[in-house]
Structure formats: C-alpha cells, structure tokens
Amino acid sequence: MARRQRAAWGSNEDAGNGRRRIRYWADLGDGRGYRRVSETVTGSRRDADLLLARRRVEHDSDAPVPTLRQAYEAWWLPEFEDAIERGEVKRNTLCTYTSRWRAHLEPAFGSRPVTDIRPLDVQAWLLGMTSNNAKQSIRLLSQILDVCVRYEVLGANVADSRYRMPRDSARQPDGVLTMAERDRVLGELRGTCAYLPAVLAGVGSCRVGESLAASVAAGDVRAVESHGMTLAVVEIRRQQHHDGTIEESLKNRRSERPVVIPEPWSADVLAAPGPWLCDRGDGTPARPWAVKKEWEAALARLGMERIPLQEPAQLVAHHLALGAGDAGGLRGAHDGPRREERRRDPLRPPRRRAVRGRGGGRLRALPCKG
C-alpha cells in the first residue's frame, strides 16, 4: 500500500473528478481572523502543490504561534479532560501529568512558542531530571506538541525524536522499618490525621489514597470477632486522588478487597466516628498533602530515615506469612514483590482472613464470622 504523502505546510487531498482540495491556516484580512482556509484546485497534485506553495509564501507569517503554555491550556488539557469523562483514562493520570507540567515543563518551555523548542534544548532539559520524571515529562511534551502538529501550527514534533535519557540513580536505601520502629512511628502519629492512614498502610498494606476514601457511613468498616480478638475489616473499594476528589473505583476490579486490622489498632479503626474513616472533623476526608506532612514530621521527630508513605507495607503480608517476625516491617514505596502477589497471598483468600496474633512470630489464618 502506497504511503500517504503529507505536505510540509497545509494539506493537499484528492477531491475526485480531477480536482484537489488544499487547506491551510491564514488570515485573509476579511475580519474573520486567523482561521483554516480551504480551496479547490482543478488539475494534478503537482498543480495543487504549486498553489499551496504560493499560499505559504503569502500567509506563512500570519500564524500566531502559541506558546507551549497556551497549547497546554487551550488544546491538550480540554481534550484530556474529555477522555477522562469518556472513561478512557483515570483522573489520577491527569494529576501525574499536572505535577510534571508544573514542576518541569512550564518552567522550562511554558513561555516559549512551540516552534522555538529545539532538540538540543530538550536533550539538556531531560538530562537534568531523574529517569522517571524524564520519561513522564517527555511523554507529556510529545502529547502537547502532537496537538500542535494536528492543528498545523507546527511542522514536526521534536519530542518524538530519540533522546539520551538520564540513567536510573543508584539504588536508594531500602527504606525499611522494623516492626518495633513501625510501632514507634504509629505511636508518634496517634492523634494526627496521618495515624489511621499509616495504620492501614503499615498493617493492612493499603495505599494512602485507598485509606482516605474508606467511608464509615457507607459501611466500609465493620467489626469481626475471631478467636477472642476484635478485628476491624475495612472494605477497600474507592480511592482519593491527589487533588482530593473521590473516585468510586480503584485501578482495576482486582484491587477491591477487604483489609483486616488486628488488635490493638482495630480499636482505633472501629472508634472512627465518620462519616469518613480518616475524617477531618467537618465531614470531609483528610487530604494526602496533610497526611504526608504529618508523616514526615513524625519521622523527623524520631530521627528516622525519611521514606514516603505511599505503599509502606509492601512486604508486611509476605514476611508475616513466612514467619519472618521482626525482619519485615514498614517499607517505602515500590519495594518488594509485585502488588498482585502481595494481595493474593496471604491477605486475600476467598473465605479466610490472615491475622497476626499479639505474640508476634507467625501468621495465623483464622476464619471470620459475620
């Protein structure tokens, strides 16, 4: 199949019956401003190309080239929000891109016309970031410039070129707290908005966004008696995003699960008055930024290594199931086995609950009543 040819400026398409249709952006001086213009040419493709070349000479300087900020706000952002409404992407993805825009794209290229963004500038910009930030930022830049190419205000997308990416930084410290250290942190957090999110993360292996979206009023929290212990069972079925919005679904359906909190923390979970498990006292859930602030302050007061409270219990279930005792604990984000493995075994068997007794050591799988 012949590859479709694309004009360097404007478009030249077959209109049938020996005619061609050319389109281009121009200000014709008729008071209608800069807009897309269409002309029909009788003749060959070459005839239409010649006319398009003349129109380019006449109108190429008409274009009010947008800055990257204008293209982001006027074109890319509305399109992405429409995609969210259609369910094609998650709102949390927009939060990630918005963060990359504010931290990396806007300071470097926000005020530049999109035609003034050069490959050498992009390369130097990428090498000044971490590997993960660079990958996300170049992806966003490419999407914005793709819209500019589509609207014919840019001839080519410079972000589509292959660039030398920064190397992954040397592995950071594991960011592991032992069980004893975890209990010290939880004790320091007691009475703050970060206490219950840290309990659900450090004991129940929840993400912060999942814990902040648990609702007492919606019946997400219930008590279960088993083997002389009162357990708190929290149903994880929704999530809070970075901007505070609550989404009535998780990343995928397999992420929905019950989380079991044993004593002594179960009493604090069950005592939450609601309507949200992590309520601010005014009927609204705590915000991620406030939780993060309290978490980091607690670590600083205890003189402990700073680790993010994102998924700090990656290996809690795994280590307890193996009887690792104090070798496991509260971990930083993205350490340990895959998330699916962690949730499948042992905290989520279909009819049983895994609970660690007061004595420590090994995990006991106990049937739940009620």
Short mmCIF file of C-alpha atoms in Angstrom, two decimals:
data_model
loop_
_atom_site.label_atom_id
_atom_site.label_comp_id
_atom_site.label_asym_id
_atom_site.label_seq_id
_atom_site.Cartn_x
_atom_site.Cartn_y
_atom_site.Cartn_z
CA MET A 1 0.00 0.00 0.00
CA ALA A 2 1.39 3.37 -1.01
CA ARG A 3 2.36 5.56 1.90
CA ARG A 4 0.29 8.70 2.18
CA GLN A 5 2.26 11.83 1.47
CA ARG A 6 1.89 14.81 3.76
CA ALA A 7 2.54 18.40 2.74
CA ALA A 8 5.14 20.28 4.76
CA TRP A 9 2.66 23.15 5.17
CA GLY A 10 -1.10 22.77 4.85
CA SER A 11 -2.71 19.75 3.22
CA ASN A 12 -3.31 18.60 -0.36
CA GLU A 13 -6.01 15.95 -0.79
CA ASP A 14 -7.85 14.33 -3.66
CA ALA A 15 -11.36 15.77 -4.11
CA GLY A 16 -12.36 13.48 -7.01
CA ASN A 17 -13.17 14.22 -10.66
CA GLY A 18 -9.70 15.60 -11.38
CA ARG A 19 -9.78 18.09 -8.56
CA ARG A 20 -7.64 18.63 -5.46
CA ARG A 21 -8.53 20.32 -2.18
CA ILE A 22 -5.88 22.32 -0.34
CA ARG A 23 -6.28 23.51 3.24
CA TYR A 24 -4.10 25.86 5.24
CA TRP A 25 -4.25 28.34 8.07
CA ALA A 26 -4.24 32.03 7.16
CA ASP A 27 -5.58 35.49 7.91
CA LEU A 28 -7.24 36.67 4.69
CA GLY A 29 -7.82 40.19 6.01
CA ASP A 30 -11.60 39.79 5.87
CA GLY A 31 -12.11 40.47 9.56
CA ARG A 32 -12.55 36.79 10.42
CA GLY A 33 -9.05 36.47 11.83
CA TYR A 34 -6.63 33.59 11.61
CA ARG A 35 -8.56 30.51 10.53
CA ARG A 36 -8.40 27.37 8.43
CA VAL A 37 -8.97 28.06 4.71
CA SER A 38 -9.95 25.60 2.00
CA GLU A 39 -9.52 25.93 -1.77
CA THR A 40 -10.43 23.56 -4.63
CA VAL A 41 -7.97 23.24 -7.49
CA THR A 42 -8.73 21.69 -10.89
CA GLY A 43 -5.64 19.83 -12.07
CA SER A 44 -2.98 17.42 -10.86
CA ARG A 45 -1.40 17.05 -7.46
CA ARG A 46 1.58 18.99 -8.72
CA ASP A 47 -0.70 21.90 -9.71
CA ALA A 48 -2.21 21.92 -6.23
CA ASP A 49 1.27 21.74 -4.62
CA LEU A 50 2.36 24.79 -6.62
CA LEU A 51 -0.66 26.77 -5.46
CA LEU A 52 -0.14 25.64 -1.87
CA ALA A 53 3.49 26.79 -2.08
CA ARG A 54 2.35 30.26 -3.25
CA ARG A 55 -0.18 30.44 -0.41
CA ARG A 56 2.56 29.55 2.03
CA VAL A 57 4.69 32.45 0.81
CA GLU A 58 1.68 34.74 1.16
CA HIS A 59 0.43 33.58 4.56
CA ASP A 60 3.15 31.69 6.42
CA SER A 61 3.87 34.70 8.62
CA ASP A 62 0.17 35.10 9.52
CA ALA A 63 0.23 32.35 12.08
CA PRO A 64 0.04 33.49 15.72
CA VAL A 65 2.23 30.69 17.04
CA PRO A 66 1.03 29.65 20.52
CA THR A 67 3.34 29.21 23.43
CA LEU A 68 3.58 25.77 24.99
CA ARG A 69 1.50 27.04 27.92
CA GLN A 70 -1.26 28.22 25.57
CA ALA A 71 -1.25 24.90 23.71
CA TYR A 72 -1.39 23.01 27.01
CA GLU A 73 -4.28 25.04 28.43
CA ALA A 74 -6.33 25.63 25.28
CA TRP A 75 -5.91 22.32 23.44
CA TRP A 76 -4.30 19.47 25.36
CA LEU A 77 -5.98 19.91 28.74
CA PRO A 78 -9.60 20.08 27.46
CA GLU A 79 -9.00 17.02 25.27
CA PHE A 80 -7.55 15.05 28.17
CA GLU A 81 -10.44 16.01 30.44
CA ASP A 82 -12.87 14.81 27.76
CA ALA A 83 -11.01 11.49 27.68
CA ILE A 84 -11.47 11.23 31.46
CA GLU A 85 -15.20 11.85 31.11
CA ARG A 86 -15.40 9.09 28.49
CA GLY A 87 -13.63 6.71 30.87
CA GLU A 88 -10.61 6.27 28.59
CA VAL A 89 -8.09 7.38 31.23
CA LYS A 90 -8.11 7.76 35.00
CA ARG A 91 -8.19 11.15 36.66
CA ASN A 92 -5.13 10.18 38.65
CA THR A 93 -3.18 10.16 35.37
CA LEU A 94 -4.11 13.82 34.91
CA CYS A 95 -2.82 14.54 38.42
CA THR A 96 0.51 12.99 37.48
CA TYR A 97 0.75 14.97 34.25
CA THR A 98 -0.28 18.18 36.02
CA SER A 99 2.52 17.65 38.52
CA ARG A 100 5.04 17.10 35.71
CA TRP A 101 3.77 20.19 33.91
CA ARG A 102 4.16 22.47 36.92
CA ALA A 103 7.49 21.06 38.05
CA HIS A 104 9.29 20.52 34.73
CA LEU A 105 7.56 21.62 31.52
CA GLU A 106 6.16 25.01 32.46
CA PRO A 107 9.38 26.41 33.99
CA ALA A 108 11.48 25.25 31.02
CA PHE A 109 9.22 25.80 28.00
CA GLY A 110 5.92 27.32 29.15
CA SER A 111 6.54 30.80 27.75
CA ARG A 112 8.24 29.64 24.54
CA PRO A 113 6.45 29.49 21.18
CA VAL A 114 6.08 25.84 20.23
CA THR A 115 8.15 26.49 17.09
CA ASP A 116 11.05 27.66 19.27
CA ILE A 117 11.52 24.39 21.17
CA ARG A 118 14.72 22.84 19.79
CA PRO A 119 16.07 19.29 20.13
CA LEU A 120 19.25 20.49 21.86
CA ASP A 121 17.13 22.26 24.47
CA VAL A 122 15.01 19.17 25.00
CA GLN A 123 18.10 16.98 25.42
CA ALA A 124 19.66 19.25 28.03
CA TRP A 125 16.32 19.52 29.83
CA LEU A 126 15.89 15.73 30.04
CA LEU A 127 19.37 15.15 31.45
CA GLY A 128 18.59 17.49 34.33
CA MET A 129 15.87 15.19 35.69
CA THR A 130 15.61 11.79 37.27
CA SER A 131 14.90 8.89 34.94
CA ASN A 132 11.24 8.50 35.92
CA ASN A 133 10.48 12.23 35.75
CA ALA A 134 12.19 12.47 32.37
CA LYS A 135 10.09 9.65 30.91
CA GLN A 136 6.83 11.16 32.13
CA SER A 137 7.78 14.70 31.10
CA ILE A 138 8.83 13.83 27.54
CA ARG A 139 5.62 11.83 27.14
CA LEU A 140 3.56 14.87 28.14
CA LEU A 141 5.59 17.21 25.91
CA SER A 142 5.05 14.85 22.98
CA GLN A 143 1.29 14.80 23.53
CA ILE A 144 1.06 18.59 23.64
CA LEU A 145 3.15 19.04 20.50
CA ASP A 146 1.13 16.34 18.72
CA VAL A 147 -1.92 18.58 19.07
CA CYS A 148 0.05 21.47 17.60
CA VAL A 149 1.06 19.34 14.61
CA ARG A 150 -2.56 18.27 14.13
CA TYR A 151 -3.69 21.91 14.02
CA GLU A 152 -0.86 22.72 11.60
CA VAL A 153 0.84 25.34 13.74
CA LEU A 154 3.90 23.09 13.98
CA GLY A 155 5.56 21.14 11.20
CA ALA A 156 7.06 18.32 13.27
CA ASN A 157 7.05 17.09 16.85
CA VAL A 158 10.57 17.46 18.25
CA ALA A 159 9.63 15.34 21.27
CA ASP A 160 9.20 12.29 19.04
CA SER A 161 12.93 12.07 18.40
CA ARG A 162 15.03 9.54 20.28
CA TYR A 163 16.85 11.26 23.13
CA ARG A 164 19.50 10.14 25.55
CA MET A 165 17.66 9.60 28.81
CA PRO A 166 19.18 10.03 32.27
CA ARG A 167 20.33 6.86 33.94
CA ASP A 168 18.46 5.44 36.87
CA SER A 169 20.00 6.78 40.03
CA ALA A 170 21.90 4.47 42.32
CA ARG A 171 19.55 2.36 44.42
CA GLN A 172 18.36 4.26 47.44
CA PRO A 173 18.35 2.71 50.89
CA ASP A 174 15.64 0.10 51.23
CA GLY A 175 13.56 2.34 53.45
CA VAL A 176 12.52 -0.45 55.81
CA LEU A 177 11.22 0.00 59.31
CA THR A 178 11.20 -2.99 61.61
CA MET A 179 8.00 -3.87 63.42
CA ALA A 180 9.29 -2.14 66.54
CA GLU A 181 10.13 1.01 64.58
CA ARG A 182 6.75 0.88 62.87
CA ASP A 183 5.03 0.82 66.25
CA ARG A 184 7.09 3.82 67.39
CA VAL A 185 6.02 5.79 64.32
CA LEU A 186 2.37 4.86 64.77
CA GLY A 187 2.58 5.92 68.41
CA GLU A 188 4.07 9.27 67.36
CA LEU A 189 1.28 9.76 64.81
CA ARG A 190 -1.56 9.00 67.21
CA GLY A 191 -3.97 11.94 67.34
CA THR A 192 -2.97 13.29 63.91
CA CYS A 193 -4.70 12.95 60.55
CA ALA A 194 -1.94 10.59 59.43
CA TYR A 195 -2.49 7.98 62.16
CA LEU A 196 -5.25 5.87 60.59
CA PRO A 197 -3.79 6.10 57.03
CA ALA A 198 -0.47 4.90 58.47
CA VAL A 199 -2.22 2.04 60.31
CA LEU A 200 -3.96 0.91 57.13
CA ALA A 201 -0.69 1.22 55.21
CA GLY A 202 1.65 -0.29 57.76
CA VAL A 203 -0.67 -3.02 59.00
CA GLY A 204 -3.14 -3.52 56.15
CA SER A 205 -0.89 -2.75 53.15
CA CYS A 206 -3.12 0.00 51.72
CA ARG A 207 -2.23 2.93 49.56
CA VAL A 208 -2.80 6.32 51.15
CA GLY A 209 -5.48 7.19 48.58
CA GLU A 210 -7.33 3.98 49.37
CA SER A 211 -7.35 4.57 53.12
CA LEU A 212 -8.51 8.19 52.74
CA ALA A 213 -11.52 7.08 50.68
CA ALA A 214 -12.80 4.45 53.14
CA SER A 215 -16.20 5.51 54.46
CA VAL A 216 -17.72 4.61 57.81
CA ALA A 217 -21.09 5.95 56.67
CA ALA A 218 -21.08 3.71 53.59
CA GLY A 219 -20.47 0.59 55.67
CA ASP A 220 -16.85 0.09 54.67
CA VAL A 221 -15.79 -0.55 58.28
CA ARG A 222 -17.12 -3.37 60.44
CA ALA A 223 -16.08 -5.37 63.50
CA VAL A 224 -15.44 -9.11 63.38
CA GLU A 225 -14.90 -11.35 66.43
CA SER A 226 -12.44 -14.19 65.91
CA HIS A 227 -10.58 -16.35 68.42
CA GLY A 228 -11.16 -13.92 71.26
CA MET A 229 -9.97 -10.90 69.26
CA THR A 230 -11.95 -7.99 67.86
CA LEU A 231 -10.78 -7.29 64.35
CA ALA A 232 -11.57 -4.32 62.10
CA VAL A 233 -12.41 -5.20 58.50
CA VAL A 234 -12.14 -2.28 56.06
CA GLU A 235 -13.54 -2.71 52.57
CA ILE A 236 -11.27 -1.05 50.01
CA ARG A 237 -13.46 -0.12 47.06
CA ARG A 238 -12.67 3.51 46.14
CA GLN A 239 -9.73 5.93 46.14
CA GLN A 240 -8.91 9.58 46.73
CA HIS A 241 -6.76 11.38 44.17
CA HIS A 242 -4.05 13.95 44.85
CA ASP A 243 -6.49 16.81 44.24
CA GLY A 244 -8.89 15.49 46.89
CA THR A 245 -11.53 14.07 44.54
CA ILE A 246 -13.03 10.68 45.39
CA GLU A 247 -13.32 8.10 42.63
CA GLU A 248 -15.82 5.27 43.15
CA SER A 249 -13.46 2.70 41.70
CA LEU A 250 -9.87 1.50 42.00
CA LYS A 251 -7.18 0.98 39.39
CA ASN A 252 -8.80 -2.31 38.45
CA ARG A 253 -11.50 -4.58 39.87
CA ARG A 254 -8.98 -6.97 41.38
CA SER A 255 -7.80 -4.14 43.63
CA GLU A 256 -11.11 -4.20 45.52
CA ARG A 257 -10.54 -6.21 48.69
CA PRO A 258 -11.21 -6.41 52.43
CA VAL A 259 -8.34 -5.40 54.71
CA VAL A 260 -8.13 -6.89 58.19
CA ILE A 261 -6.68 -4.79 61.03
CA PRO A 262 -5.88 -6.80 64.18
CA GLU A 263 -5.62 -5.63 67.77
CA PRO A 264 -4.53 -3.26 69.19
CA TRP A 265 -5.07 -0.99 66.15
CA SER A 266 -8.52 -2.38 65.37
CA ALA A 267 -9.99 -0.47 68.33
CA ASP A 268 -8.83 2.85 66.87
CA VAL A 269 -10.19 2.00 63.43
CA LEU A 270 -13.58 0.95 64.83
CA ALA A 271 -13.74 4.09 67.01
CA ALA A 272 -13.56 6.42 64.00
CA PRO A 273 -16.79 8.48 64.17
CA GLY A 274 -17.11 9.06 60.42
CA PRO A 275 -18.57 9.81 58.03
CA TRP A 276 -15.10 9.07 56.58
CA LEU A 277 -12.68 6.71 58.27
CA CYS A 278 -9.99 9.42 58.07
CA ASP A 279 -12.36 12.34 58.61
CA ARG A 280 -11.08 15.87 59.22
CA GLY A 281 -13.91 16.57 61.66
CA ASP A 282 -16.00 18.55 59.19
CA GLY A 283 -17.47 15.66 57.21
CA THR A 284 -14.69 15.59 54.61
CA PRO A 285 -11.79 13.14 54.32
CA ALA A 286 -8.22 14.12 55.14
CA ARG A 287 -6.10 15.24 52.21
CA PRO A 288 -2.94 13.44 51.00
CA TRP A 289 -0.73 16.51 51.44
CA ALA A 290 -1.76 16.87 55.10
CA VAL A 291 -1.08 13.18 55.76
CA LYS A 292 2.32 13.44 54.09
CA LYS A 293 3.23 16.48 56.20
CA GLU A 294 2.36 14.74 59.48
CA TRP A 295 4.14 11.52 58.42
CA GLU A 296 7.38 13.28 57.56
CA ALA A 297 7.24 15.38 60.73
CA ALA A 298 6.86 12.23 62.85
CA LEU A 299 9.86 10.57 61.21
CA ALA A 300 11.91 13.72 61.74
CA ARG A 301 10.98 13.92 65.44
CA LEU A 302 12.03 10.29 65.89
CA GLY A 303 15.27 10.81 63.97
CA MET A 304 14.34 8.16 61.42
CA GLU A 305 15.14 7.90 57.74
CA ARG A 306 12.65 9.73 55.54
CA ILE A 307 10.62 7.25 53.48
CA PRO A 308 7.45 8.03 51.54
CA LEU A 309 4.09 6.93 52.90
CA GLN A 310 2.81 5.55 49.60
CA GLU A 311 2.86 1.78 49.96
CA PRO A 312 4.89 1.29 53.12
CA ALA A 313 3.75 -2.29 53.75
CA GLN A 314 4.84 -3.94 50.53
CA LEU A 315 6.25 -6.95 52.33
CA VAL A 316 4.31 -6.99 55.58
CA ALA A 317 1.99 -9.78 54.46
CA HIS A 318 4.80 -11.64 52.71
CA HIS A 319 7.18 -11.59 55.68
CA LEU A 320 4.49 -12.45 58.21
CA ALA A 321 3.29 -15.37 56.12
CA LEU A 322 6.82 -16.75 56.15
CA GLY A 323 7.14 -16.23 59.88
CA ALA A 324 9.87 -13.64 59.42
CA GLY A 325 8.98 -11.95 62.69
CA ASP A 326 10.73 -8.61 63.05
CA ALA A 327 12.61 -8.93 59.75
CA GLY A 328 9.68 -7.50 57.82
CA GLY A 329 8.02 -4.24 58.60
CA LEU A 330 7.02 -0.92 57.24
CA ARG A 331 8.56 -0.33 53.82
CA GLY A 332 8.88 2.55 51.39
CA ALA A 333 7.08 2.72 48.10
CA HIS A 334 7.56 0.09 45.38
CA ASP A 335 9.84 -2.25 47.33
CA GLY A 336 9.30 -5.96 47.34
CA PRO A 337 7.16 -8.34 45.25
CA ARG A 338 4.53 -7.35 42.78
CA ARG A 339 1.34 -5.82 44.18
CA GLU A 340 -0.80 -8.62 42.77
CA GLU A 341 1.34 -11.23 44.57
CA ARG A 342 1.11 -9.34 47.84
CA ARG A 343 -2.67 -9.14 47.71
CA ARG A 344 -3.29 -12.66 46.54
CA ASP A 345 -1.37 -14.38 49.32
CA PRO A 346 -1.98 -14.38 52.21
CA LEU A 347 -4.25 -11.40 52.98
CA ARG A 348 -6.94 -12.13 50.48
CA PRO A 349 -8.05 -15.76 50.49
CA PRO A 350 -11.72 -16.07 49.47
CA ARG A 351 -13.22 -17.25 52.79
CA ARG A 352 -10.48 -16.77 55.35
CA ARG A 353 -8.66 -13.86 56.90
CA ALA A 354 -4.99 -13.71 57.80
CA VAL A 355 -4.37 -12.25 61.23
CA ARG A 356 -1.19 -11.85 63.24
CA GLY A 357 -1.61 -12.54 66.94
CA ARG A 358 -0.31 -10.42 69.76
CA GLY A 359 2.61 -12.75 70.39
CA GLY A 360 4.27 -11.96 67.05
CA GLY A 361 6.20 -14.52 65.10
CA ARG A 362 3.94 -16.34 62.68
CA LEU A 363 0.77 -15.53 60.83
CA ARG A 364 -2.35 -17.47 61.74
CA ALA A 365 -5.13 -17.83 59.17
CA LEU A 366 -8.40 -17.53 61.08
CA PRO A 367 -11.97 -17.96 59.79
CA CYS A 368 -14.03 -14.80 60.13
CA LYS A 369 -17.55 -14.75 61.50
CA GLY A 370 -20.32 -12.45 60.44
#
